[in-house]
JSON list of C-alpha atoms in Angstrom, two decimals:
[
{"chain": "A", "resi": 162, "resn": "MET", "atom": "CA", "xyz": [191.13, 5.37, 51.08]},
{"chain": "A", "resi": 163, "resn": "ARG", "atom": "CA", "xyz": [191.71, 6.77, 54.57]},
{"chain": "A", "resi": 164, "resn": "GLU", "atom": "CA", "xyz": [187.97, 6.51, 55.35]},
{"chain": "A", "resi": 165, "resn": "ILE", "atom": "CA", "xyz": [187.95, 2.83, 54.40]},
{"chain": "A", "resi": 166, "resn": "ALA", "atom": "CA", "xyz": [191.10, 2.18, 56.43]},
{"chain": "A", "resi": 167, "resn": "ASP", "atom": "CA", "xyz": [189.57, 3.93, 59.45]},
{"chain": "A", "resi": 168, "resn": "ALA", "atom": "CA", "xyz": [186.25, 2.12, 59.10]},
{"chain": "A", "resi": 169, "resn": "THR", "atom": "CA", "xyz": [187.83, -1.32, 58.70]},
{"chain": "A", "resi": 170, "resn": "GLY", "atom": "CA", "xyz": [190.63, -0.91, 61.20]},
{"chain": "A", "resi": 171, "resn": "MET", "atom": "CA", "xyz": [193.12, -1.83, 58.47]},
{"chain": "A", "resi": 172, "resn": "ASN", "atom": "CA", "xyz": [196.13, 0.20, 57.52]},
{"chain": "A", "resi": 173, "resn": "LYS", "atom": "CA", "xyz": [196.03, 2.23, 54.34]},
{"chain": "A", "resi": 174, "resn": "SER", "atom": "CA", "xyz": [199.09, 0.61, 52.75]},
{"chain": "A", "resi": 175, "resn": "SER", "atom": "CA", "xyz": [197.55, -2.88, 53.08]},
{"chain": "A", "resi": 176, "resn": "LEU", "atom": "CA", "xyz": [194.42, -1.69, 51.32]},
{"chain": "A", "resi": 177, "resn": "GLN", "atom": "CA", "xyz": [196.46, -0.05, 48.56]},
{"chain": "A", "resi": 178, "resn": "ARG", "atom": "CA", "xyz": [198.44, -3.30, 48.07]},
{"chain": "A", "resi": 179, "resn": "MET", "atom": "CA", "xyz": [195.18, -5.23, 47.75]},
{"chain": "A", "resi": 180, "resn": "LEU", "atom": "CA", "xyz": [194.03, -2.86, 45.01]},
{"chain": "A", "resi": 181, "resn": "ARG", "atom": "CA", "xyz": [197.33, -3.11, 43.12]},
{"chain": "A", "resi": 182, "resn": "GLN", "atom": "CA", "xyz": [197.32, -6.92, 43.32]},
{"chain": "A", "resi": 183, "resn": "PRO", "atom": "CA", "xyz": [193.70, -7.94, 42.78]},
{"chain": "A", "resi": 184, "resn": "GLY", "atom": "CA", "xyz": [194.57, -11.62, 42.33]},
{"chain": "A", "resi": 185, "resn": "ARG", "atom": "CA", "xyz": [196.14, -11.81, 45.78]},
{"chain": "A", "resi": 186, "resn": "TRP", "atom": "CA", "xyz": [194.38, -14.02, 48.32]},
{"chain": "A", "resi": 187, "resn": "VAL", "atom": "CA", "xyz": [192.16, -12.07, 50.72]},
{"chain": "A", "resi": 188, "resn": "THR", "atom": "CA", "xyz": [190.86, -13.55, 53.97]},
{"chain": "A", "resi": 189, "resn": "ALA", "atom": "CA", "xyz": [187.15, -13.84, 54.70]},
{"chain": "A", "resi": 190, "resn": "GLU", "atom": "CA", "xyz": [187.63, -11.49, 57.65]},
{"chain": "A", "resi": 191, "resn": "THR", "atom": "CA", "xyz": [189.14, -8.80, 55.42]},
{"chain": "A", "resi": 192, "resn": "THR", "atom": "CA", "xyz": [186.35, -9.24, 52.90]},
{"chain": "A", "resi": 193, "resn": "GLN", "atom": "CA", "xyz": [183.71, -8.84, 55.63]},
{"chain": "A", "resi": 194, "resn": "ARG", "atom": "CA", "xyz": [185.41, -5.70, 56.94]},
{"chain": "A", "resi": 195, "resn": "ILE", "atom": "CA", "xyz": [185.43, -4.10, 53.51]},
{"chain": "A", "resi": 196, "resn": "LEU", "atom": "CA", "xyz": [181.85, -5.14, 52.74]},
{"chain": "A", "resi": 197, "resn": "GLY", "atom": "CA", "xyz": [180.84, -3.73, 56.12]},
{"chain": "A", "resi": 198, "resn": "VAL", "atom": "CA", "xyz": [182.08, -0.30, 55.05]},
{"chain": "A", "resi": 199, "resn": "HIS", "atom": "CA", "xyz": [179.75, -0.40, 52.05]},
{"chain": "A", "resi": 200, "resn": "SER", "atom": "CA", "xyz": [176.88, -1.45, 54.31]},
{"chain": "A", "resi": 201, "resn": "LEU", "atom": "CA", "xyz": [177.68, 1.35, 56.78]},
{"chain": "A", "resi": 202, "resn": "GLN", "atom": "CA", "xyz": [177.92, 3.89, 53.98]},
{"chain": "A", "resi": 203, "resn": "LYS", "atom": "CA", "xyz": [174.58, 2.74, 52.55]},
{"chain": "A", "resi": 204, "resn": "ARG", "atom": "CA", "xyz": [172.89, 2.97, 55.97]},
{"chain": "A", "resi": 205, "resn": "THR", "atom": "CA", "xyz": [174.07, 6.56, 56.46]},
{"chain": "A", "resi": 206, "resn": "THR", "atom": "CA", "xyz": [173.40, 7.85, 52.93]},
{"chain": "A", "resi": 207, "resn": "ALA", "atom": "CA", "xyz": [170.37, 5.90, 51.66]},
{"chain": "A", "resi": 208, "resn": "PHE", "atom": "CA", "xyz": [166.96, 7.34, 52.47]},
{"chain": "A", "resi": 209, "resn": "VAL", "atom": "CA", "xyz": [163.69, 5.57, 53.20]},
{"chain": "A", "resi": 210, "resn": "ASP", "atom": "CA", "xyz": [160.11, 6.68, 53.77]},
{"chain": "A", "resi": 211, "resn": "ALA", "atom": "CA", "xyz": [159.83, 8.13, 57.29]},
{"chain": "A", "resi": 212, "resn": "THR", "atom": "CA", "xyz": [156.28, 6.95, 58.00]},
{"chain": "A", "resi": 213, "resn": "GLY", "atom": "CA", "xyz": [157.36, 4.22, 60.42]},
{"chain": "A", "resi": 214, "resn": "THR", "atom": "CA", "xyz": [159.92, 6.47, 62.09]},
{"chain": "A", "resi": 215, "resn": "ARG", "atom": "CA", "xyz": [157.32, 9.21, 62.62]},
{"chain": "A", "resi": 216, "resn": "ARG", "atom": "CA", "xyz": [154.70, 6.81, 63.95]},
{"chain": "A", "resi": 217, "resn": "ARG", "atom": "CA", "xyz": [157.11, 5.10, 66.33]},
{"chain": "A", "resi": 218, "resn": "ILE", "atom": "CA", "xyz": [158.22, 8.37, 67.92]},
{"chain": "A", "resi": 219, "resn": "GLN", "atom": "CA", "xyz": [154.66, 9.68, 68.00]},
{"chain": "A", "resi": 220, "resn": "GLY", "atom": "CA", "xyz": [153.41, 6.40, 69.48]},
{"chain": "A", "resi": 221, "resn": "LEU", "atom": "CA", "xyz": [155.96, 6.50, 72.28]},
{"chain": "A", "resi": 222, "resn": "ALA", "atom": "CA", "xyz": [154.98, 10.10, 73.02]},
{"chain": "A", "resi": 223, "resn": "ALA", "atom": "CA", "xyz": [151.32, 9.03, 73.16]},
{"chain": "A", "resi": 224, "resn": "GLN", "atom": "CA", "xyz": [152.35, 6.52, 75.83]},
{"chain": "A", "resi": 225, "resn": "GLY", "atom": "CA", "xyz": [154.00, 9.30, 77.86]},
{"chain": "A", "resi": 226, "resn": "TRP", "atom": "CA", "xyz": [157.63, 9.23, 76.70]},
{"chain": "A", "resi": 227, "resn": "THR", "atom": "CA", "xyz": [158.97, 12.74, 76.25]},
{"chain": "A", "resi": 228, "resn": "LEU", "atom": "CA", "xyz": [160.98, 13.59, 73.17]},
{"chain": "A", "resi": 229, "resn": "THR", "atom": "CA", "xyz": [163.80, 14.62, 75.51]},
{"chain": "A", "resi": 230, "resn": "ALA", "atom": "CA", "xyz": [163.82, 11.22, 77.24]},
{"chain": "A", "resi": 231, "resn": "LEU", "atom": "CA", "xyz": [163.68, 9.39, 73.91]},
{"chain": "A", "resi": 232, "resn": "GLY", "atom": "CA", "xyz": [166.48, 11.50, 72.48]},
{"chain": "A", "resi": 233, "resn": "GLN", "atom": "CA", "xyz": [168.68, 10.95, 75.52]},
{"chain": "A", "resi": 234, "resn": "ARG", "atom": "CA", "xyz": [168.42, 7.19, 75.03]},
{"chain": "A", "resi": 235, "resn": "ILE", "atom": "CA", "xyz": [169.91, 7.44, 71.53]},
{"chain": "A", "resi": 236, "resn": "GLY", "atom": "CA", "xyz": [172.20, 10.45, 71.88]},
{"chain": "A", "resi": 237, "resn": "LYS", "atom": "CA", "xyz": [169.95, 12.96, 70.11]},
{"chain": "A", "resi": 238, "resn": "ASP", "atom": "CA", "xyz": [168.23, 16.09, 71.33]},
{"chain": "A", "resi": 239, "resn": "ALA", "atom": "CA", "xyz": [164.50, 16.77, 71.58]},
{"chain": "A", "resi": 240, "resn": "GLN", "atom": "CA", "xyz": [164.62, 19.11, 68.56]},
{"chain": "A", "resi": 241, "resn": "GLN", "atom": "CA", "xyz": [165.98, 16.31, 66.37]},
{"chain": "A", "resi": 242, "resn": "MET", "atom": "CA", "xyz": [163.32, 13.93, 67.66]},
{"chain": "A", "resi": 243, "resn": "TRP", "atom": "CA", "xyz": [160.66, 16.56, 66.90]},
{"chain": "A", "resi": 244, "resn": "SER", "atom": "CA", "xyz": [161.95, 17.01, 63.35]},
{"chain": "A", "resi": 245, "resn": "TRP", "atom": "CA", "xyz": [161.61, 13.24, 62.75]},
{"chain": "A", "resi": 246, "resn": "THR", "atom": "CA", "xyz": [157.95, 13.37, 63.84]},
{"chain": "A", "resi": 247, "resn": "HIS", "atom": "CA", "xyz": [157.35, 15.47, 60.71]},
{"chain": "A", "resi": 248, "resn": "ALA", "atom": "CA", "xyz": [159.94, 14.06, 58.30]},
{"chain": "A", "resi": 249, "resn": "ASN", "atom": "CA", "xyz": [159.08, 12.56, 54.92]},
{"chain": "A", "resi": 250, "resn": "LEU", "atom": "CA", "xyz": [162.42, 10.78, 54.53]},
{"chain": "A", "resi": 251, "resn": "VAL", "atom": "CA", "xyz": [165.08, 9.55, 56.97]},
{"chain": "A", "resi": 252, "resn": "THR", "atom": "CA", "xyz": [168.31, 7.65, 56.49]},
{"chain": "A", "resi": 253, "resn": "VAL", "atom": "CA", "xyz": [168.26, 3.88, 56.84]},
{"chain": "A", "resi": 254, "resn": "ALA", "atom": "CA", "xyz": [170.44, 4.27, 59.94]},
{"chain": "A", "resi": 255, "resn": "ILE", "atom": "CA", "xyz": [167.94, 6.61, 61.62]},
{"chain": "A", "resi": 256, "resn": "HIS", "atom": "CA", "xyz": [165.02, 4.37, 60.70]},
{"chain": "A", "resi": 257, "resn": "GLU", "atom": "CA", "xyz": [166.81, 1.39, 62.26]},
{"chain": "A", "resi": 258, "resn": "LEU", "atom": "CA", "xyz": [167.83, 3.40, 65.33]},
{"chain": "A", "resi": 259, "resn": "ILE", "atom": "CA", "xyz": [164.25, 4.52, 66.01]},
{"chain": "A", "resi": 260, "resn": "LYS", "atom": "CA", "xyz": [162.92, 1.01, 65.31]},
{"chain": "A", "resi": 261, "resn": "GLU", "atom": "CA", "xyz": [165.31, -0.43, 67.92]},
{"chain": "A", "resi": 262, "resn": "LEU", "atom": "CA", "xyz": [164.30, 2.26, 70.41]},
{"chain": "A", "resi": 263, "resn": "TYR", "atom": "CA", "xyz": [160.62, 1.55, 69.79]},
{"chain": "A", "resi": 264, "resn": "ASP", "atom": "CA", "xyz": [161.08, -2.21, 70.09]},
{"chain": "A", "resi": 265, "resn": "GLU", "atom": "CA", "xyz": [162.76, -1.64, 73.45]},
{"chain": "A", "resi": 266, "resn": "LEU", "atom": "CA", "xyz": [160.16, 0.78, 74.82]},
{"chain": "A", "resi": 267, "resn": "GLU", "atom": "CA", "xyz": [156.81, -0.09, 73.23]},
{"chain": "A", "resi": 268, "resn": "VAL", "atom": "CA", "xyz": [155.74, -2.20, 76.22]},
{"chain": "A", "resi": 269, "resn": "ALA", "atom": "CA", "xyz": [157.89, -0.50, 78.87]},
{"chain": "A", "resi": 270, "resn": "PRO", "atom": "CA", "xyz": [156.12, 1.92, 81.19]},
{"chain": "A", "resi": 271, "resn": "PRO", "atom": "CA", "xyz": [157.32, 5.50, 80.67]},
{"chain": "A", "resi": 272, "resn": "PRO", "atom": "CA", "xyz": [158.60, 7.45, 83.65]},
{"chain": "A", "resi": 273, "resn": "GLU", "atom": "CA", "xyz": [155.50, 8.86, 85.34]},
{"chain": "A", "resi": 274, "resn": "GLY", "atom": "CA", "xyz": [155.09, 12.45, 86.41]},
{"chain": "A", "resi": 275, "resn": "PRO", "atom": "CA", "xyz": [154.27, 15.82, 84.95]},
{"chain": "A", "resi": 276, "resn": "TYR", "atom": "CA", "xyz": [156.50, 15.31, 81.90]},
{"chain": "A", "resi": 277, "resn": "ALA", "atom": "CA", "xyz": [154.67, 12.12, 80.95]},
{"chain": "A", "resi": 278, "resn": "VAL", "atom": "CA", "xyz": [151.37, 13.96, 81.26]},
{"chain": "A", "resi": 279, "resn": "ARG", "atom": "CA", "xyz": [152.69, 16.74, 79.01]},
{"chain": "A", "resi": 280, "resn": "ALA", "atom": "CA", "xyz": [153.94, 14.19, 76.46]},
{"chain": "A", "resi": 281, "resn": "ARG", "atom": "CA", "xyz": [150.50, 12.57, 76.33]},
{"chain": "A", "resi": 282, "resn": "ARG", "atom": "CA", "xyz": [148.78, 15.95, 75.99]},
{"chain": "A", "resi": 283, "resn": "MET", "atom": "CA", "xyz": [151.14, 16.91, 73.16]},
{"chain": "A", "resi": 284, "resn": "ALA", "atom": "CA", "xyz": [150.32, 13.63, 71.42]},
{"chain": "A", "resi": 285, "resn": "VAL", "atom": "CA", "xyz": [146.58, 14.23, 71.74]},
{"chain": "A", "resi": 286, "resn": "LYS", "atom": "CA", "xyz": [146.99, 17.81, 70.50]},
{"chain": "A", "resi": 287, "resn": "HIS", "atom": "CA", "xyz": [148.81, 16.59, 67.37]},
{"chain": "A", "resi": 288, "resn": "GLY", "atom": "CA", "xyz": [146.57, 13.57, 66.79]},
{"chain": "A", "resi": 289, "resn": "TRP", "atom": "CA", "xyz": [149.31, 11.04, 67.52]},
{"chain": "A", "resi": 290, "resn": "VAL", "atom": "CA", "xyz": [148.24, 7.53, 68.49]},
{"chain": "A", "resi": 291, "resn": "PRO", "atom": "CA", "xyz": [149.98, 4.73, 70.39]},
{"chain": "A", "resi": 292, "resn": "GLY", "atom": "CA", "xyz": [152.04, 2.44, 68.19]},
{"chain": "A", "resi": 293, "resn": "LEU", "atom": "CA", "xyz": [149.82, -0.53, 68.96]},
{"chain": "A", "resi": 294, "resn": "CYS", "atom": "CA", "xyz": [147.06, 1.10, 66.89]},
{"chain": "A", "resi": 295, "resn": "TRP", "atom": "CA", "xyz": [148.92, 0.13, 63.71]},
{"chain": "A", "resi": 296, "resn": "ASP", "atom": "CA", "xyz": [148.87, -3.33, 62.13]},
{"chain": "A", "resi": 297, "resn": "ASP", "atom": "CA", "xyz": [151.75, -2.28, 59.89]},
{"chain": "A", "resi": 298, "resn": "ILE", "atom": "CA", "xyz": [153.35, 0.82, 61.39]},
{"chain": "A", "resi": 299, "resn": "ASP", "atom": "CA", "xyz": [155.54, 1.35, 58.30]},
{"chain": "A", "resi": 300, "resn": "ASP", "atom": "CA", "xyz": [152.71, 1.29, 55.71]},
{"chain": "A", "resi": 301, "resn": "PRO", "atom": "CA", "xyz": [151.85, 4.87, 54.68]},
{"chain": "A", "resi": 302, "resn": "ARG", "atom": "CA", "xyz": [148.38, 3.75, 53.47]},
{"chain": "A", "resi": 303, "resn": "GLU", "atom": "CA", "xyz": [147.43, 2.20, 56.81]},
{"chain": "A", "resi": 304, "resn": "ARG", "atom": "CA", "xyz": [144.99, 3.91, 59.14]},
{"chain": "A", "resi": 305, "resn": "PRO", "atom": "CA", "xyz": [145.14, 3.46, 62.93]},
{"chain": "A", "resi": 306, "resn": "LYS", "atom": "CA", "xyz": [142.87, 0.87, 64.53]},
{"chain": "A", "resi": 307, "resn": "GLY", "atom": "CA", "xyz": [141.20, 0.72, 67.93]},
{"chain": "A", "resi": 308, "resn": "LEU", "atom": "CA", "xyz": [140.61, 4.43, 68.36]},
{"chain": "A", "resi": 309, "resn": "PRO", "atom": "CA", "xyz": [137.46, 5.59, 70.16]},
{"chain": "A", "resi": 310, "resn": "LYS", "atom": "CA", "xyz": [134.73, 6.84, 67.85]},
{"chain": "A", "resi": 311, "resn": "ALA", "atom": "CA", "xyz": [134.27, 10.60, 67.80]},
{"chain": "A", "resi": 312, "resn": "ALA", "atom": "CA", "xyz": [131.01, 11.74, 69.33]}
]
């Protein structure tokens, strides 16, 4: 009960009264707060396929964004970003977080310099491609488009 009270900004006794008197009138605002807790809980505990998350991070690295720079933008460290480049599953919240980051940076120029060069080299070494090579970046069956033919 305390977690719900904290998440909704309501006091615990009010929530307990609502449970004891289910027929009592509840405002739309209170309903939305409580439903929001369920949505938040689902986002942090439900897992989804990590294909899109992996490809978005890898695509940004292929453009020259370092994992450190990406992580700093979302409050994560480079090691966590690296682990997501190899993950099979991620939480809905992480998927959405990386999607927002990608949407913000996919057409933004990365900071230039030796770190951008290293990020691009790392991407080449691991076979990562820019995000624009995907028609549907989240589809695990999709293959990248627009890559140069191997000689």
